[in-house]
């Protein structure tokens, strides 16, 4: 073989080496391209999951905010109910005291009524004066009381 033939064989060997290297590089490039595609698919899946989790998180945050608002409203309602209970309790205590006072006054008025009716059944002049006072009175409670006395006195006179 001549020098030219050897050079030609070396060139062919180099070309074959380059072709092998090129095939290896193309194979590696194909592998890398496949890996990139797989990574892109995984990335797309992860982005969808992230979007789903973000939506879920927003929903849960909104729910937590709603529950916190309800909790605050319930606390305010409980506080208002407690305040209302205290107010009602105070009013009840005041009413009970007023009832006791009115019962005491009623007992005194009954005693006065009995004493007056006994005294008035004897003296008709006082009876007539009470009738006149009843007509002039503007205090309805006192007027009613005196009218009751007059009624009782008339009953006693009718019985006699």
mmCIF file of C-alpha atoms in Angstrom:
data_model
loop_
_atom_site.group_PDB
_atom_site.id
_atom_site.type_symbol
_atom_site.label_atom_id
_atom_site.label_comp_id
_atom_site.label_asym_id
_atom_site.label_seq_id
_atom_site.Cartn_x
_atom_site.Cartn_y
_atom_site.Cartn_z
ATOM 1 C CA UNK A 1 0.000 0.000 0.000
ATOM 2 C CA UNK A 2 1.108 3.324 -0.778
ATOM 3 C CA UNK A 3 1.115 6.337 1.289
ATOM 4 C CA UNK A 4 -1.936 7.544 -0.393
ATOM 5 C CA UNK A 5 -3.706 4.293 0.368
ATOM 6 C CA UNK A 6 -2.724 4.517 3.992
ATOM 7 C CA UNK A 7 -3.874 8.017 4.238
ATOM 8 C CA UNK A 8 -7.079 6.967 2.590
ATOM 9 C CA UNK A 9 -7.518 4.091 5.123
ATOM 10 C CA UNK A 10 -6.718 6.399 8.008
ATOM 11 C CA UNK A 11 -9.221 8.917 6.748
ATOM 12 C CA UNK A 12 -11.832 6.159 6.465
ATOM 13 C CA UNK A 13 -10.993 4.986 10.009
ATOM 14 C CA UNK A 14 -11.252 8.525 11.274
ATOM 15 C CA UNK A 15 -14.549 8.945 9.432
ATOM 16 C CA UNK A 16 -15.807 5.697 10.967
ATOM 17 C CA UNK A 17 -14.617 6.855 14.416
ATOM 18 C CA UNK A 18 -16.374 10.165 13.865
ATOM 19 C CA UNK A 19 -19.471 8.302 12.686
ATOM 20 C CA UNK A 20 -19.354 6.121 15.830
ATOM 21 C CA UNK A 21 -18.842 9.175 17.997
ATOM 22 C CA UNK A 22 -21.618 10.925 16.106
ATOM 23 C CA UNK A 23 -23.917 7.912 16.628
ATOM 24 C CA UNK A 24 -23.037 7.871 20.343
ATOM 25 C CA UNK A 25 -23.645 11.619 20.539
ATOM 26 C CA UNK A 26 -26.932 11.282 18.633
ATOM 27 C CA UNK A 27 -27.951 8.479 20.982
ATOM 28 C CA UNK A 28 -27.042 10.598 24.006
ATOM 29 C CA UNK A 29 -28.845 13.556 22.446
ATOM 30 C CA UNK A 30 -31.945 11.383 21.934
ATOM 31 C CA UNK A 31 -31.711 10.213 25.558
ATOM 32 C CA UNK A 32 -31.347 13.796 26.764
ATOM 33 C CA UNK A 33 -34.282 14.869 24.555
ATOM 34 C CA UNK A 34 -36.397 12.055 26.020
ATOM 35 C CA UNK A 35 -35.367 13.047 29.524
ATOM 36 C CA UNK A 36 -36.263 16.669 28.765
ATOM 37 C CA UNK A 37 -39.682 15.549 27.484
ATOM 38 C CA UNK A 38 -40.211 13.444 30.616
ATOM 39 C CA UNK A 39 -39.120 16.361 32.788
ATOM 40 C CA UNK A 40 -41.535 18.668 30.907
ATOM 41 C CA UNK A 41 -44.367 16.157 31.440
ATOM 42 C CA UNK A 42 -43.509 15.891 35.142
ATOM 43 C CA UNK A 43 -43.243 19.672 35.361
ATOM 44 C CA UNK A 44 -46.692 20.013 33.777
ATOM 45 C CA UNK A 45 -48.114 17.485 36.250
ATOM 46 C CA UNK A 46 -46.463 19.312 39.151
ATOM 47 C CA UNK A 47 -47.810 22.660 37.917
ATOM 48 C CA UNK A 48 -51.313 21.165 37.786
ATOM 49 C CA UNK A 49 -50.893 19.790 41.313
ATOM 50 C CA UNK A 50 -49.580 23.132 42.544
ATOM 51 C CA UNK A 51 -52.556 24.884 40.946
ATOM 52 C CA UNK A 52 -54.910 22.352 42.543
ATOM 53 C CA UNK A 53 -53.229 22.741 45.947
ATOM 54 C CA UNK A 54 -53.337 26.530 45.633
ATOM 55 C CA UNK A 55 -57.052 26.400 44.867
ATOM 56 C CA UNK A 56 -57.614 23.994 47.749
ATOM 57 C CA UNK A 57 -55.574 26.230 50.041
ATOM 58 C CA UNK A 58 -57.591 29.298 48.987
ATOM 59 C CA UNK A 59 -60.813 27.387 49.680
ATOM 60 C CA UNK A 60 -59.548 26.314 53.095
ATOM 61 C CA UNK A 61 -58.361 29.852 53.885
ATOM 62 C CA UNK A 62 -61.785 31.201 52.943
ATOM 63 C CA UNK A 63 -63.434 28.531 55.107
ATOM 64 C CA UNK A 64 -61.127 29.361 58.042
ATOM 65 C CA UNK A 65 -61.935 33.051 57.636
ATOM 66 C CA UNK A 66 -65.654 32.238 57.527
ATOM 67 C CA UNK A 67 -65.365 30.081 60.665
ATOM 68 C CA UNK A 68 -63.398 32.808 62.452
ATOM 69 C CA UNK A 69 -66.098 35.315 61.517
ATOM 70 C CA UNK A 70 -68.833 32.969 62.787
ATOM 71 C CA UNK A 71 -66.857 32.371 65.970
ATOM 72 C CA UNK A 72 -66.516 36.109 66.539
ATOM 73 C CA UNK A 73 -70.234 36.616 65.853
ATOM 74 C CA UNK A 74 -71.064 33.801 68.273
ATOM 75 C CA UNK A 75 -68.839 35.366 70.928
ATOM 76 C CA UNK A 76 -70.530 38.722 70.420
ATOM 77 C CA UNK A 77 -73.943 37.063 70.549
ATOM 78 C CA UNK A 78 -72.978 35.217 73.727
ATOM 79 C CA UNK A 79 -71.717 38.491 75.183
ATOM 80 C CA UNK A 80 -74.932 40.259 74.162
ATOM 81 C CA UNK A 81 -76.976 37.361 75.557
ATOM 82 C CA UNK A 82 -75.013 37.612 78.811
ATOM 83 C CA UNK A 83 -75.566 41.368 78.930
ATOM 84 C CA UNK A 84 -79.267 40.822 78.197
ATOM 85 C CA UNK A 85 -79.423 38.177 80.935
ATOM 86 C CA UNK A 86 -77.852 40.597 83.422
ATOM 87 C CA UNK A 87 -80.239 43.348 82.366
ATOM 88 C CA UNK A 88 -83.249 41.030 82.697
ATOM 89 C CA UNK A 89 -81.958 39.837 86.058
ATOM 90 C CA UNK A 90 -81.614 43.432 87.274
ATOM 91 C CA UNK A 91 -85.128 44.232 86.031
ATOM 92 C CA UNK A 92 -86.467 41.114 87.766
ATOM 93 C CA UNK A 93 -84.831 42.151 91.033
ATOM 94 C CA UNK A 94 -86.310 45.644 90.666
ATOM 95 C CA UNK A 95 -89.738 44.182 89.893
ATOM 96 C CA UNK A 96 -89.566 41.850 92.879
ATOM 97 C CA UNK A 97 -88.712 44.788 95.139
ATOM 98 C CA UNK A 98 -91.585 46.782 93.637
ATOM 99 C CA UNK A 99 -93.969 43.837 94.170
ATOM 100 C CA UNK A 100 -92.881 43.576 97.824
ATOM 101 C CA UNK A 101 -93.401 47.312 98.280
ATOM 102 C CA UNK A 102 -96.830 47.178 96.623
ATOM 103 C CA UNK A 103 -97.879 44.205 98.761
ATOM 104 C CA UNK A 104 -96.842 46.109 101.875
ATOM 105 C CA UNK A 105 -98.755 49.186 100.721
ATOM 106 C CA UNK A 106 -101.741 46.981 99.863
ATOM 107 C CA UNK A 107 -101.751 45.561 103.403
ATOM 108 C CA UNK A 108 -101.657 49.073 104.848
ATOM 109 C CA UNK A 109 -104.454 50.194 102.515
ATOM 110 C CA UNK A 110 -106.562 47.182 103.512
ATOM 111 C CA UNK A 111 -106.114 48.099 107.162
ATOM 112 C CA UNK A 112 -107.033 51.709 106.400
ATOM 113 C CA UNK A 113 -109.983 50.546 104.319
ATOM 114 C CA UNK A 114 -111.288 48.316 107.095
ATOM 115 C CA UNK A 115 -110.869 51.074 109.674
ATOM 116 C CA UNK A 116 -112.549 53.639 107.430
ATOM 117 C CA UNK A 117 -115.403 51.373 106.456
ATOM 118 C CA UNK A 118 -116.090 50.659 110.130
ATOM 119 C CA UNK A 119 -115.948 54.370 110.969
ATOM 120 C CA UNK A 120 -117.913 55.492 107.929
ATOM 121 C CA UNK A 121 -120.720 53.076 108.399
ATOM 122 C CA UNK A 122 -121.514 55.040 111.527
ATOM 123 C CA UNK A 123 -121.113 58.585 110.160
ATOM 124 C CA UNK A 124 -122.973 59.300 106.910
ATOM 125 C CA UNK A 125 -121.629 62.863 106.703
ATOM 126 C CA UNK A 126 -118.070 61.546 106.192
ATOM 127 C CA UNK A 127 -119.467 59.084 103.659
ATOM 128 C CA UNK A 128 -120.976 61.920 101.604
ATOM 129 C CA UNK A 129 -117.714 63.883 101.766
ATOM 130 C CA UNK A 130 -115.819 60.870 100.417
ATOM 131 C CA UNK A 131 -118.295 60.672 97.539
ATOM 132 C CA UNK A 132 -117.614 64.317 96.688
ATOM 133 C CA UNK A 133 -113.851 63.817 96.914
ATOM 134 C CA UNK A 134 -114.106 60.789 94.573
ATOM 135 C CA UNK A 135 -115.744 62.920 91.930
ATOM 136 C CA UNK A 136 -113.061 65.641 92.157
ATOM 137 C CA UNK A 137 -110.039 63.302 92.258
ATOM 138 C CA UNK A 138 -107.695 63.098 89.301
ATOM 139 C CA UNK A 139 -105.478 60.374 90.775
ATOM 140 C CA UNK A 140 -107.148 57.277 89.363
ATOM 141 C CA UNK A 141 -105.630 54.866 91.892
ATOM 142 C CA UNK A 142 -106.792 56.880 94.886
ATOM 143 C CA UNK A 143 -110.156 57.477 93.237
ATOM 144 C CA UNK A 144 -110.570 53.736 92.650
ATOM 145 C CA UNK A 145 -109.597 53.053 96.240
ATOM 146 C CA UNK A 146 -112.119 55.520 97.610
ATOM 147 C CA UNK A 147 -114.822 54.229 95.260
ATOM 148 C CA UNK A 148 -114.137 50.760 96.608
ATOM 149 C CA UNK A 149 -114.569 52.096 100.135
ATOM 150 C CA UNK A 150 -117.881 53.697 99.137
ATOM 151 C CA UNK A 151 -119.006 50.450 97.541
ATOM 152 C CA UNK A 152 -118.150 48.452 100.669
ATOM 153 C CA UNK A 153 -119.923 50.972 102.886
ATOM 154 C CA UNK A 154 -123.049 50.753 100.735
ATOM 155 C CA UNK A 155 -122.876 46.978 101.000
ATOM 156 C CA UNK A 156 -122.718 47.222 104.787
ATOM 157 C CA UNK A 157 -125.629 49.693 104.859
ATOM 158 C CA UNK A 158 -127.676 47.372 102.667
ATOM 159 C CA UNK A 159 -126.925 44.502 105.021
ATOM 160 C CA UNK A 160 -128.126 46.513 108.027
#
